[in-house]
XYZ file of C-alpha atoms in Angstrom:
235
model
C -30.915 -53.934 -3.262
C -28.843 -54.671 -6.381
C -25.349 -55.810 -7.132
C -22.823 -53.006 -6.925
C -19.115 -52.338 -7.127
C -17.260 -50.369 -4.446
C -13.959 -48.638 -4.836
C -11.740 -48.541 -1.757
C -8.670 -46.477 -0.976
C -6.250 -46.979 1.862
C -5.865 -44.214 4.418
C -2.188 -43.669 3.602
C -2.914 -43.400 -0.126
C -5.795 -40.979 0.537
C -3.621 -38.762 2.703
C -0.909 -38.823 0.042
C -3.333 -37.713 -2.679
C -4.851 -34.962 -0.523
C -1.382 -33.785 0.493
C -0.302 -33.563 -3.152
C -3.437 -31.596 -4.093
C -2.843 -29.160 -1.237
C 0.797 -28.752 -2.261
C -0.150 -27.974 -5.848
C -2.801 -25.489 -4.777
C -0.325 -23.802 -2.412
C 2.242 -23.494 -5.222
C -0.396 -22.104 -7.590
C -1.541 -19.611 -4.952
C 2.040 -18.562 -4.191
C 2.831 -17.944 -7.862
C -0.365 -15.917 -8.291
C 0.387 -13.749 -5.252
C 4.024 -13.220 -6.303
C 2.900 -11.879 -9.696
C 0.160 -9.624 -8.311
C 0.997 -5.946 -8.856
C 0.328 -2.662 -7.024
C 1.647 0.736 -8.123
C 3.601 -0.970 -10.902
C 5.438 -3.321 -8.523
C 4.993 -7.066 -8.190
C 4.336 -8.402 -4.714
C 7.618 -10.336 -5.051
C 9.397 -6.957 -5.267
C 7.564 -5.519 -2.260
C 7.605 -8.432 0.197
C 10.342 -10.835 1.249
C 9.898 -14.623 1.100
C 8.620 -14.894 4.696
C 6.079 -12.108 4.169
C 4.823 -13.698 0.940
C 4.386 -17.010 2.742
C 2.405 -15.274 5.506
C 0.140 -13.670 2.884
C -0.410 -16.929 1.018
C -1.415 -18.725 4.218
C -3.686 -15.894 5.429
C -5.548 -15.177 2.167
C -9.101 -16.555 2.160
C -11.098 -17.566 -0.911
C -14.576 -16.536 -2.054
C -16.728 -16.998 -5.174
C -18.909 -14.380 -6.885
C -21.538 -15.057 -9.572
C -21.862 -13.019 -12.807
C -23.407 -9.603 -12.104
C -22.671 -9.766 -8.382
C -21.020 -6.671 -6.880
C -17.798 -7.354 -4.995
C -17.084 -3.746 -3.984
C -19.421 -0.771 -4.393
C -18.447 2.845 -4.904
C -18.418 4.848 -1.672
C -17.957 1.838 0.600
C -15.478 2.134 3.471
C -13.847 -1.181 2.650
C -11.072 -2.657 4.788
C -10.463 -5.575 2.394
C -8.389 -6.047 -0.740
C -8.923 -8.739 -3.364
C -6.731 -10.738 -5.757
C -8.454 -12.441 -8.688
C -7.754 -16.155 -8.879
C -9.936 -16.765 -11.952
C -12.621 -14.991 -13.967
C -13.109 -11.356 -14.990
C -14.122 -8.337 -12.896
C -15.552 -5.109 -14.343
C -14.595 -1.769 -12.775
C -17.163 0.992 -13.416
C -16.853 4.761 -13.028
C -18.239 6.291 -9.844
C -19.936 9.264 -11.560
C -21.781 7.782 -14.538
C -21.483 4.028 -14.126
C -19.491 3.608 -17.359
C -16.936 0.806 -17.539
C -13.373 1.970 -16.924
C -11.608 -1.360 -17.056
C -11.720 -5.119 -16.825
C -9.509 -7.073 -14.435
C -8.327 -10.669 -14.705
C -6.157 -13.296 -13.057
C -3.458 -12.035 -10.647
C -4.830 -8.496 -10.665
C -5.824 -6.833 -7.388
C -8.370 -4.226 -6.382
C -9.309 -2.503 -3.143
C -5.654 -1.813 -2.333
C -5.778 1.953 -2.799
C -8.795 2.118 -0.505
C -6.822 0.344 2.211
C -3.631 2.343 1.659
C -5.329 5.745 1.676
C -8.083 4.764 4.132
C -10.642 6.371 1.798
C -14.005 5.208 0.377
C -13.939 2.996 -2.720
C -13.861 5.150 -5.878
C -15.275 2.502 -8.239
C -17.707 -0.392 -8.323
C -16.259 -3.862 -9.018
C -18.665 -6.426 -10.452
C -18.110 -10.042 -11.497
C -18.399 -10.414 -15.302
C -18.195 -14.202 -15.094
C -17.957 -16.718 -12.268
C -15.115 -15.215 -10.237
C -12.924 -16.714 -7.530
C -10.937 -14.218 -5.467
C -8.511 -14.333 -2.586
C -9.047 -11.611 0.017
C -7.438 -10.228 3.164
C -8.563 -7.571 5.637
C -6.526 -4.580 6.752
C -6.510 -5.913 10.322
C -4.986 -9.260 9.309
C -2.434 -7.578 7.030
C -1.386 -5.125 9.737
C -1.099 -7.909 12.312
C 1.291 -9.875 10.090
C 3.311 -7.221 8.277
C 2.405 -3.673 9.333
C 0.934 -0.841 7.297
C 0.543 -1.034 3.524
C 2.433 2.225 3.093
C 5.407 0.864 5.050
C 5.387 -2.204 2.801
C 5.391 -0.032 -0.334
C 8.182 2.109 1.131
C 10.231 -1.026 1.837
C 10.378 -0.574 5.621
C 8.178 -3.446 6.805
C 9.599 -6.513 8.531
C 8.244 -10.053 8.419
C 7.200 -12.010 11.486
C 10.163 -14.320 10.838
C 12.578 -11.419 11.304
C 10.760 -10.294 14.443
C 10.926 -13.828 15.876
C 14.679 -13.803 15.382
C 14.919 -10.693 17.556
C 13.523 -12.475 20.621
C 16.654 -12.724 22.753
C 17.476 -13.288 26.405
C 17.882 -10.438 28.900
C 21.634 -11.078 29.122
C 22.052 -10.844 25.359
C 19.802 -7.770 25.268
C 21.980 -5.919 27.769
C 25.118 -6.836 25.788
C 23.460 -5.604 22.597
C 22.465 -2.292 24.179
C 26.009 -1.763 25.465
C 27.456 -2.537 22.053
C 25.188 -0.015 20.362
C 25.012 2.713 23.014
C 26.901 5.057 20.663
C 24.129 5.030 18.065
C 21.972 8.075 17.390
C 18.394 8.080 16.085
C 19.602 9.029 12.605
C 21.751 5.856 12.604
C 18.646 3.676 12.867
C 16.087 2.531 10.333
C 12.645 2.182 11.934
C 10.207 -0.626 11.163
C 7.065 -1.973 12.830
C 5.737 -0.912 16.233
C 6.152 -3.978 18.455
C 4.096 -2.723 21.362
C 2.682 0.253 23.234
C 2.370 0.989 26.943
C 1.437 3.738 29.359
C 4.894 5.355 29.209
C 5.673 4.978 25.503
C 6.143 2.420 22.745
C 8.638 -0.118 21.425
C 9.737 -0.164 17.783
C 11.706 -2.679 15.766
C 14.806 -0.896 14.444
C 17.912 -1.801 12.493
C 21.384 -0.292 12.613
C 22.249 1.205 9.226
C 25.859 0.256 9.864
C 26.117 -3.422 10.817
C 22.417 -4.210 10.097
C 21.812 -5.475 13.646
C 18.091 -5.723 14.432
C 16.845 -4.954 17.940
C 14.006 -3.308 19.852
C 14.097 0.390 20.721
C 11.974 1.599 23.627
C 10.869 5.237 23.624
C 9.539 6.658 26.913
C 7.639 9.855 27.657
C 9.784 11.770 30.175
C 6.955 14.155 31.074
C 4.568 11.268 31.787
C 7.165 9.453 33.905
C 7.952 12.548 36.005
C 4.273 13.433 36.388
C 3.515 9.959 37.764
C 6.739 9.814 39.844
C 7.965 6.650 38.137
C 11.650 7.598 37.760
C 12.964 4.894 40.089
C 10.755 2.255 38.499
C 12.111 3.074 35.039
C 15.726 3.017 36.234
C 15.189 -0.379 37.927
C 13.610 -1.751 34.755
C 16.645 -0.776 32.689
C 19.125 -2.338 35.084
């Protein structure tokens, strides 16, 4: 053994430092995601604040070494990527020639997810690359379909949580809006599906009230002799 010097840090100070590092990383990640673009639109123009926060929390991180393929042409990928740092080369599917180089805040794999088609290019790390990634399943669970998001008709989980109301309030809401027609409603995410139909989150185009709309299959109900059950459920 030899003489040595030890540095000590108190638990509270350690937690404070770690908390500050996490805060800075979260802010950096948020800014990167906000500035990411798809179809000429920034994510900040596509998603509301609650949706962006959900994405930032859900995105996972991975590193790729130079020359390592991230996505290969023809793959049925269900994942999209946002570059945190480094450069990624996109090569043509037919002859392997380079068609572009992507850098920080740029995304790839989105079109594959949106169109549900095989990847049309190979993406390879040109340098050490750190990316954030998210699967279609996780995205759909939080926000809905990519196409709905691009069309501006997706709703964040925060909005859906605000629609959780008591049965008494629900009945009052239905009575208040019983004059509405389908064309008076803007449809959003599917909240749930059952044997008789499905429930969608909708919003009145007039007063912007958000509530759940249940659609039932009349033929299925009659076939299974469930008329009384459905009437009881409503009342």
